[in-house]
Amino acid sequence: MKRFATVALTALAPISWGSTYAVATELLPPDRPLFTGVMRALPAGLLLTALARRLPSGAWWWKSAVLGTLNIGAFFPLLFLSAYRLPGGVAAVLGSAGPLFVVGLAALVLGERARLRTVLAAVAGAFGVSMVVLTAAARLDLVGIIAGVVSSASMAAGTVMTKRWGRPEGVGPLALTGWQLTAGGLVIIPVAALVEGAPPALDGKAFLGYGYMMLINTGIAYWLWFRGIGRLTATSVTLLGPLSPLTAAVIGWAALGQALSPVQLLGMAIAFGATVAGQLFAAGTKVEPFSSTEQNDRNISMDLTDAPVRR
């Protein structure tokens, strides 16, 4: 039951990320993806760090920078470049290949056994997503494909290294999330300034959209994601990834009036079934705590904030 609760909470992260497209298209300024990346990451990172009242120390300055770059700073721009150069369906399929990268990296770096059924679940998830989002008119672009693959690999490497390095003694997931989001946002700022120029003027809808992106879609979602990485295997966490494009499809149908064909519905069933199967396959996998902090989480109440601060 405890594992089920952890999986369910972690799954809220990709579900939240599935709302990004709808929020961006309906509320945010057009053609400013990098500025949006900064607004998602940096304010949320600073807020979480302030709530945690804890700054990195020692090696965790550069570790936070590396993790923030992999999970946020490189991932966001490459993802946006892929989305601009490719149809959304192709970009989503490349993103859904992330679990396969994690399976391989987790075997090499973490010693997690790459079981055939886990690989098949990852492949089935990507196949199901492709049925949902790909169209016959999809065009391919080499730069976009490379950007999509590298963005998936970047996030996969960030997931694995977050698991590998864990957290410093006495530091909870709130602080670790804040450090990474802050570092990632700072990495994006010069890229956004170079590519997009000055920030756009914002109206009330944009403030509402960015507020949602910062607090829910990024701050809380990434906290849940990194918390899940600490308590589950890296492979188990990443197999929740297909929930993001599935959520986007459901929101497009329910809120934006987009139709879903029988093939898309079948793809959704396959992708969701693969996600559930991946969690069932991982249920018997023993996860070694990555630090004494993780072992003592229940005693020091670090689920929401770092000790001694509570939200």
Short mmCIF file of C-alpha atoms in Angstrom, two decimals:
data_model
loop_
_atom_site.label_atom_id
_atom_site.label_comp_id
_atom_site.label_asym_id
_atom_site.label_seq_id
_atom_site.Cartn_x
_atom_site.Cartn_y
_atom_site.Cartn_z
CA MET A 1 0.00 0.00 0.00
CA LYS A 2 2.83 2.41 0.79
CA ARG A 3 4.42 1.74 -2.59
CA PHE A 4 1.10 2.26 -4.34
CA ALA A 5 0.71 5.65 -2.65
CA THR A 6 4.23 6.65 -3.70
CA VAL A 7 3.59 5.60 -7.30
CA ALA A 8 0.26 7.43 -7.34
CA LEU A 9 1.79 10.65 -6.03
CA THR A 10 4.73 10.42 -8.43
CA ALA A 11 2.32 9.85 -11.32
CA LEU A 12 0.80 13.27 -10.63
CA ALA A 13 3.98 14.84 -12.04
CA PRO A 14 3.67 13.58 -15.65
CA ILE A 15 -0.09 14.05 -15.45
CA SER A 16 0.52 17.70 -14.60
CA TRP A 17 3.08 18.04 -17.39
CA GLY A 18 0.40 16.82 -19.79
CA SER A 19 -1.43 20.10 -19.25
CA THR A 20 1.52 22.18 -20.48
CA TYR A 21 0.40 22.34 -24.11
CA ALA A 22 -3.16 23.44 -23.30
CA VAL A 23 -2.03 26.09 -20.83
CA ALA A 24 0.67 27.39 -23.17
CA THR A 25 -1.62 27.67 -26.19
CA GLU A 26 -4.57 29.15 -24.30
CA LEU A 27 -2.93 31.49 -21.80
CA LEU A 28 0.72 32.24 -22.60
CA PRO A 29 2.40 34.55 -25.15
CA PRO A 30 3.08 32.73 -28.45
CA ASP A 31 6.55 31.81 -29.67
CA ARG A 32 8.26 32.36 -26.32
CA PRO A 33 9.06 28.80 -25.19
CA LEU A 34 12.42 29.63 -23.63
CA PHE A 35 11.01 32.55 -21.66
CA THR A 36 8.29 30.15 -20.53
CA GLY A 37 10.99 27.68 -19.46
CA VAL A 38 12.64 30.38 -17.34
CA MET A 39 9.31 31.39 -15.81
CA ARG A 40 8.52 27.78 -15.00
CA ALA A 41 11.84 26.90 -13.42
CA LEU A 42 13.54 29.89 -11.81
CA PRO A 43 10.73 31.38 -9.66
CA ALA A 44 9.67 27.91 -8.54
CA GLY A 45 13.27 27.01 -7.68
CA LEU A 46 13.82 30.17 -5.67
CA LEU A 47 10.51 29.70 -3.85
CA LEU A 48 11.22 26.08 -2.90
CA THR A 49 14.75 26.94 -1.80
CA ALA A 50 13.40 29.76 0.37
CA LEU A 51 10.80 27.42 1.92
CA ALA A 52 13.47 24.81 2.58
CA ARG A 53 15.86 27.39 4.07
CA ARG A 54 18.79 25.34 2.88
CA LEU A 55 21.50 26.10 0.31
CA PRO A 56 23.84 23.55 -1.24
CA SER A 57 27.20 23.02 0.39
CA GLY A 58 30.45 21.52 -0.76
CA ALA A 59 30.15 19.24 -3.80
CA TRP A 60 26.42 19.81 -3.94
CA TRP A 61 26.94 23.18 -5.62
CA TRP A 62 28.26 21.51 -8.76
CA LYS A 63 26.06 18.43 -8.40
CA SER A 64 22.97 20.64 -8.26
CA ALA A 65 24.21 22.51 -11.32
CA VAL A 66 24.73 19.25 -13.22
CA LEU A 67 21.35 17.81 -12.23
CA GLY A 68 19.60 21.11 -12.89
CA THR A 69 21.15 21.29 -16.35
CA LEU A 70 20.24 17.71 -17.24
CA ASN A 71 16.69 17.80 -15.88
CA ILE A 72 15.79 21.42 -16.68
CA GLY A 73 18.41 23.65 -18.27
CA ALA A 74 19.25 21.44 -21.27
CA PHE A 75 16.00 19.47 -21.33
CA PHE A 76 13.63 22.43 -21.76
CA PRO A 77 15.43 24.19 -24.68
CA LEU A 78 16.05 20.91 -26.54
CA LEU A 79 12.45 19.85 -26.00
CA PHE A 80 11.18 23.19 -27.33
CA LEU A 81 13.55 23.04 -30.32
CA SER A 82 12.24 19.57 -31.13
CA ALA A 83 8.65 20.75 -30.79
CA TYR A 84 9.27 23.67 -33.16
CA ARG A 85 11.11 21.61 -35.79
CA LEU A 86 8.78 18.59 -35.69
CA PRO A 87 5.05 17.98 -35.54
CA GLY A 88 3.90 17.61 -31.94
CA GLY A 89 3.22 13.92 -32.45
CA VAL A 90 6.75 13.13 -33.58
CA ALA A 91 8.23 15.15 -30.70
CA ALA A 92 5.99 13.32 -28.22
CA VAL A 93 7.05 9.93 -29.54
CA LEU A 94 10.73 10.86 -29.20
CA GLY A 95 10.00 11.95 -25.63
CA SER A 96 8.25 8.68 -24.88
CA ALA A 97 11.51 6.87 -25.68
CA GLY A 98 12.92 8.26 -22.44
CA PRO A 99 12.15 5.10 -20.42
CA LEU A 100 14.34 3.07 -22.77
CA PHE A 101 17.27 5.42 -22.08
CA VAL A 102 16.63 5.13 -18.34
CA VAL A 103 16.50 1.33 -18.48
CA GLY A 104 19.93 1.25 -20.13
CA LEU A 105 21.51 3.94 -17.96
CA ALA A 106 20.06 2.48 -14.75
CA ALA A 107 21.62 -0.88 -15.61
CA LEU A 108 25.02 0.73 -16.21
CA VAL A 109 25.08 3.32 -13.43
CA LEU A 110 22.77 1.94 -10.72
CA GLY A 111 23.04 -1.78 -11.31
CA GLU A 112 19.27 -2.07 -11.83
CA ARG A 113 18.62 -5.23 -13.78
CA ALA A 114 17.23 -4.56 -17.26
CA ARG A 115 14.52 -7.21 -17.36
CA LEU A 116 12.95 -8.14 -20.67
CA ARG A 117 9.42 -7.50 -19.44
CA THR A 118 10.43 -4.00 -18.32
CA VAL A 119 11.94 -3.24 -21.72
CA LEU A 120 8.79 -4.56 -23.40
CA ALA A 121 6.66 -2.33 -21.17
CA ALA A 122 8.73 0.69 -22.21
CA VAL A 123 8.46 -0.23 -25.89
CA ALA A 124 4.71 -0.81 -25.58
CA GLY A 125 4.30 2.56 -23.88
CA ALA A 126 6.15 4.34 -26.71
CA PHE A 127 4.14 2.42 -29.30
CA GLY A 128 0.86 3.33 -27.63
CA VAL A 129 1.85 7.00 -27.47
CA SER A 130 2.75 6.91 -31.19
CA MET A 131 -0.75 5.64 -31.98
CA VAL A 132 -2.22 8.56 -30.05
CA VAL A 133 -0.14 11.41 -31.43
CA LEU A 134 1.32 10.47 -34.82
CA THR A 135 -0.46 11.41 -38.02
CA ALA A 136 0.04 10.26 -41.59
CA ALA A 137 1.19 13.76 -42.54
CA ALA A 138 3.97 13.85 -39.97
CA ARG A 139 7.17 15.22 -41.46
CA LEU A 140 10.68 14.55 -40.23
CA ASP A 141 13.47 17.04 -39.64
CA LEU A 142 16.98 15.89 -38.75
CA VAL A 143 17.74 18.77 -36.37
CA GLY A 144 14.39 18.30 -34.64
CA ILE A 145 14.91 14.56 -34.32
CA ILE A 146 18.39 15.01 -32.85
CA ALA A 147 17.07 17.62 -30.41
CA GLY A 148 14.21 15.33 -29.37
CA VAL A 149 16.48 12.35 -28.81
CA VAL A 150 19.06 14.37 -26.88
CA SER A 151 16.33 15.98 -24.73
CA SER A 152 15.03 12.54 -23.80
CA ALA A 153 18.56 11.35 -23.08
CA SER A 154 19.22 14.45 -20.96
CA MET A 155 16.14 13.90 -18.79
CA ALA A 156 16.95 10.19 -18.54
CA ALA A 157 20.51 10.95 -17.41
CA GLY A 158 19.17 13.46 -14.91
CA THR A 159 16.74 10.90 -13.51
CA VAL A 160 19.44 8.28 -13.13
CA MET A 161 22.02 10.65 -11.63
CA THR A 162 19.43 12.05 -9.22
CA LYS A 163 18.96 8.49 -8.00
CA ARG A 164 22.71 7.82 -8.02
CA TRP A 165 23.72 10.87 -5.98
CA GLY A 166 20.69 10.92 -3.71
CA ARG A 167 20.59 13.81 -1.25
CA PRO A 168 23.05 15.18 1.29
CA GLU A 169 22.55 14.19 4.90
CA GLY A 170 19.73 16.14 6.53
CA VAL A 171 18.33 17.50 3.23
CA GLY A 172 14.84 16.66 2.01
CA PRO A 173 13.42 16.51 -1.53
CA LEU A 174 12.04 20.05 -1.30
CA ALA A 175 15.51 21.60 -1.11
CA LEU A 176 16.93 19.30 -3.78
CA THR A 177 14.09 20.24 -6.13
CA GLY A 178 14.62 23.94 -5.44
CA TRP A 179 18.35 23.71 -6.15
CA GLN A 180 17.80 21.95 -9.47
CA LEU A 181 15.04 24.26 -10.68
CA THR A 182 17.09 27.33 -9.78
CA ALA A 183 20.18 26.02 -11.55
CA GLY A 184 18.17 24.96 -14.59
CA GLY A 185 16.40 28.31 -14.83
CA LEU A 186 19.71 30.18 -14.66
CA VAL A 187 21.08 28.01 -17.47
CA ILE A 188 18.12 28.88 -19.72
CA ILE A 189 18.26 32.68 -19.15
CA PRO A 190 21.19 33.46 -21.51
CA VAL A 191 19.81 31.12 -24.17
CA ALA A 192 16.39 32.78 -23.94
CA ALA A 193 17.92 36.27 -24.13
CA LEU A 194 20.00 35.34 -27.16
CA VAL A 195 17.24 33.57 -29.07
CA GLU A 196 14.08 35.43 -28.04
CA GLY A 197 15.31 38.85 -26.93
CA ALA A 198 13.57 40.94 -24.28
CA PRO A 199 10.74 39.42 -22.22
CA PRO A 200 7.25 39.96 -23.65
CA ALA A 201 4.54 42.13 -22.10
CA LEU A 202 2.25 40.02 -19.92
CA ASP A 203 -1.50 40.34 -19.47
CA GLY A 204 -3.76 38.82 -16.82
CA LYS A 205 -4.12 35.50 -18.67
CA ALA A 206 -0.35 35.19 -18.95
CA PHE A 207 0.14 35.83 -15.22
CA LEU A 208 -2.47 33.16 -14.48
CA GLY A 209 -0.82 30.71 -16.85
CA TYR A 210 2.69 31.34 -15.55
CA GLY A 211 1.44 31.11 -11.98
CA TYR A 212 0.01 27.67 -12.69
CA MET A 213 3.16 26.62 -14.55
CA MET A 214 5.42 27.77 -11.74
CA LEU A 215 3.51 26.41 -8.74
CA ILE A 216 1.69 23.30 -9.97
CA ASN A 217 3.22 22.26 -13.26
CA THR A 218 6.82 22.74 -12.11
CA GLY A 219 7.29 23.34 -8.38
CA ILE A 220 4.96 20.69 -7.01
CA ALA A 221 5.30 18.35 -10.00
CA TYR A 222 9.09 18.21 -9.90
CA TRP A 223 9.07 17.85 -6.12
CA LEU A 224 6.82 14.80 -6.51
CA TRP A 225 9.04 13.50 -9.32
CA PHE A 226 12.31 13.77 -7.39
CA ARG A 227 10.62 12.43 -4.26
CA GLY A 228 9.51 9.41 -6.28
CA ILE A 229 13.02 8.87 -7.64
CA GLY A 230 14.26 8.66 -4.06
CA ARG A 231 11.71 5.99 -3.08
CA LEU A 232 11.31 3.92 -6.25
CA THR A 233 13.66 2.54 -8.87
CA ALA A 234 14.64 4.96 -11.62
CA THR A 235 13.03 2.64 -14.17
CA SER A 236 9.76 2.49 -12.27
CA VAL A 237 9.55 6.28 -12.13
CA THR A 238 10.34 6.85 -15.80
CA LEU A 239 7.75 4.27 -16.91
CA LEU A 240 5.16 6.75 -15.66
CA GLY A 241 6.23 9.11 -18.45
CA PRO A 242 3.55 8.08 -21.01
CA LEU A 243 0.94 9.55 -18.68
CA SER A 244 2.02 13.00 -19.90
CA PRO A 245 1.06 12.70 -23.60
CA LEU A 246 -2.02 10.69 -22.62
CA THR A 247 -3.14 13.50 -20.33
CA ALA A 248 -2.47 16.02 -23.10
CA ALA A 249 -4.69 14.00 -25.45
CA VAL A 250 -7.49 13.79 -22.89
CA ILE A 251 -7.32 17.53 -22.17
CA GLY A 252 -7.32 18.26 -25.90
CA TRP A 253 -10.49 16.19 -26.27
CA ALA A 254 -12.28 17.43 -23.14
CA ALA A 255 -11.27 21.11 -23.09
CA LEU A 256 -10.15 22.01 -26.61
CA GLY A 257 -12.69 20.03 -28.62
CA GLN A 258 -10.15 17.78 -30.34
CA ALA A 259 -11.54 14.49 -31.62
CA LEU A 260 -10.11 11.09 -30.68
CA SER A 261 -10.21 8.33 -33.30
CA PRO A 262 -10.59 4.61 -32.49
CA VAL A 263 -6.88 4.14 -33.25
CA GLN A 264 -5.99 6.86 -30.75
CA LEU A 265 -8.24 5.32 -28.11
CA LEU A 266 -6.56 1.96 -28.69
CA GLY A 267 -3.16 3.61 -28.39
CA MET A 268 -4.20 5.23 -25.12
CA ALA A 269 -5.28 1.85 -23.78
CA ILE A 270 -1.96 0.27 -24.81
CA ALA A 271 0.14 3.08 -23.34
CA PHE A 272 -1.82 3.14 -20.08
CA GLY A 273 -1.70 -0.64 -19.83
CA ALA A 274 2.07 -0.57 -20.37
CA THR A 275 2.41 2.05 -17.62
CA VAL A 276 0.44 -0.07 -15.16
CA ALA A 277 2.30 -3.22 -16.18
CA GLY A 278 5.63 -1.47 -15.69
CA GLN A 279 4.69 -0.63 -12.11
CA LEU A 280 3.52 -4.17 -11.42
CA PHE A 281 6.76 -5.58 -12.84
CA ALA A 282 8.76 -3.25 -10.58
CA ALA A 283 6.67 -3.96 -7.48
CA GLY A 284 8.92 -6.79 -6.37
CA THR A 285 12.15 -4.93 -7.04
CA LYS A 286 14.11 -4.14 -3.90
CA VAL A 287 15.16 -0.50 -3.73
CA GLU A 288 18.13 0.31 -1.56
CA PRO A 289 17.86 3.68 0.17
CA PHE A 290 20.39 6.04 -1.33
CA SER A 291 21.26 7.74 1.93
CA SER A 292 20.53 7.63 5.60
CA THR A 293 18.29 10.62 5.03
CA GLU A 294 15.96 8.42 3.00
CA GLN A 295 15.98 5.75 5.68
CA ASN A 296 14.97 8.25 8.34
CA ASP A 297 12.33 10.13 6.33
CA ARG A 298 9.47 8.94 8.50
CA ASN A 299 11.21 9.98 11.68
CA ILE A 300 12.28 13.43 10.65
CA SER A 301 9.16 14.26 8.58
CA MET A 302 10.94 15.41 5.46
CA ASP A 303 8.19 14.53 2.99
CA LEU A 304 7.15 18.13 2.44
CA THR A 305 10.00 20.28 3.68
CA ASP A 306 13.45 20.09 5.10
CA ALA A 307 13.74 19.83 8.87
CA PRO A 308 13.05 21.82 10.94
CA VAL A 309 10.75 23.87 8.70
CA ARG A 310 7.20 22.76 7.90
CA ARG A 311 4.81 24.15 5.35
#
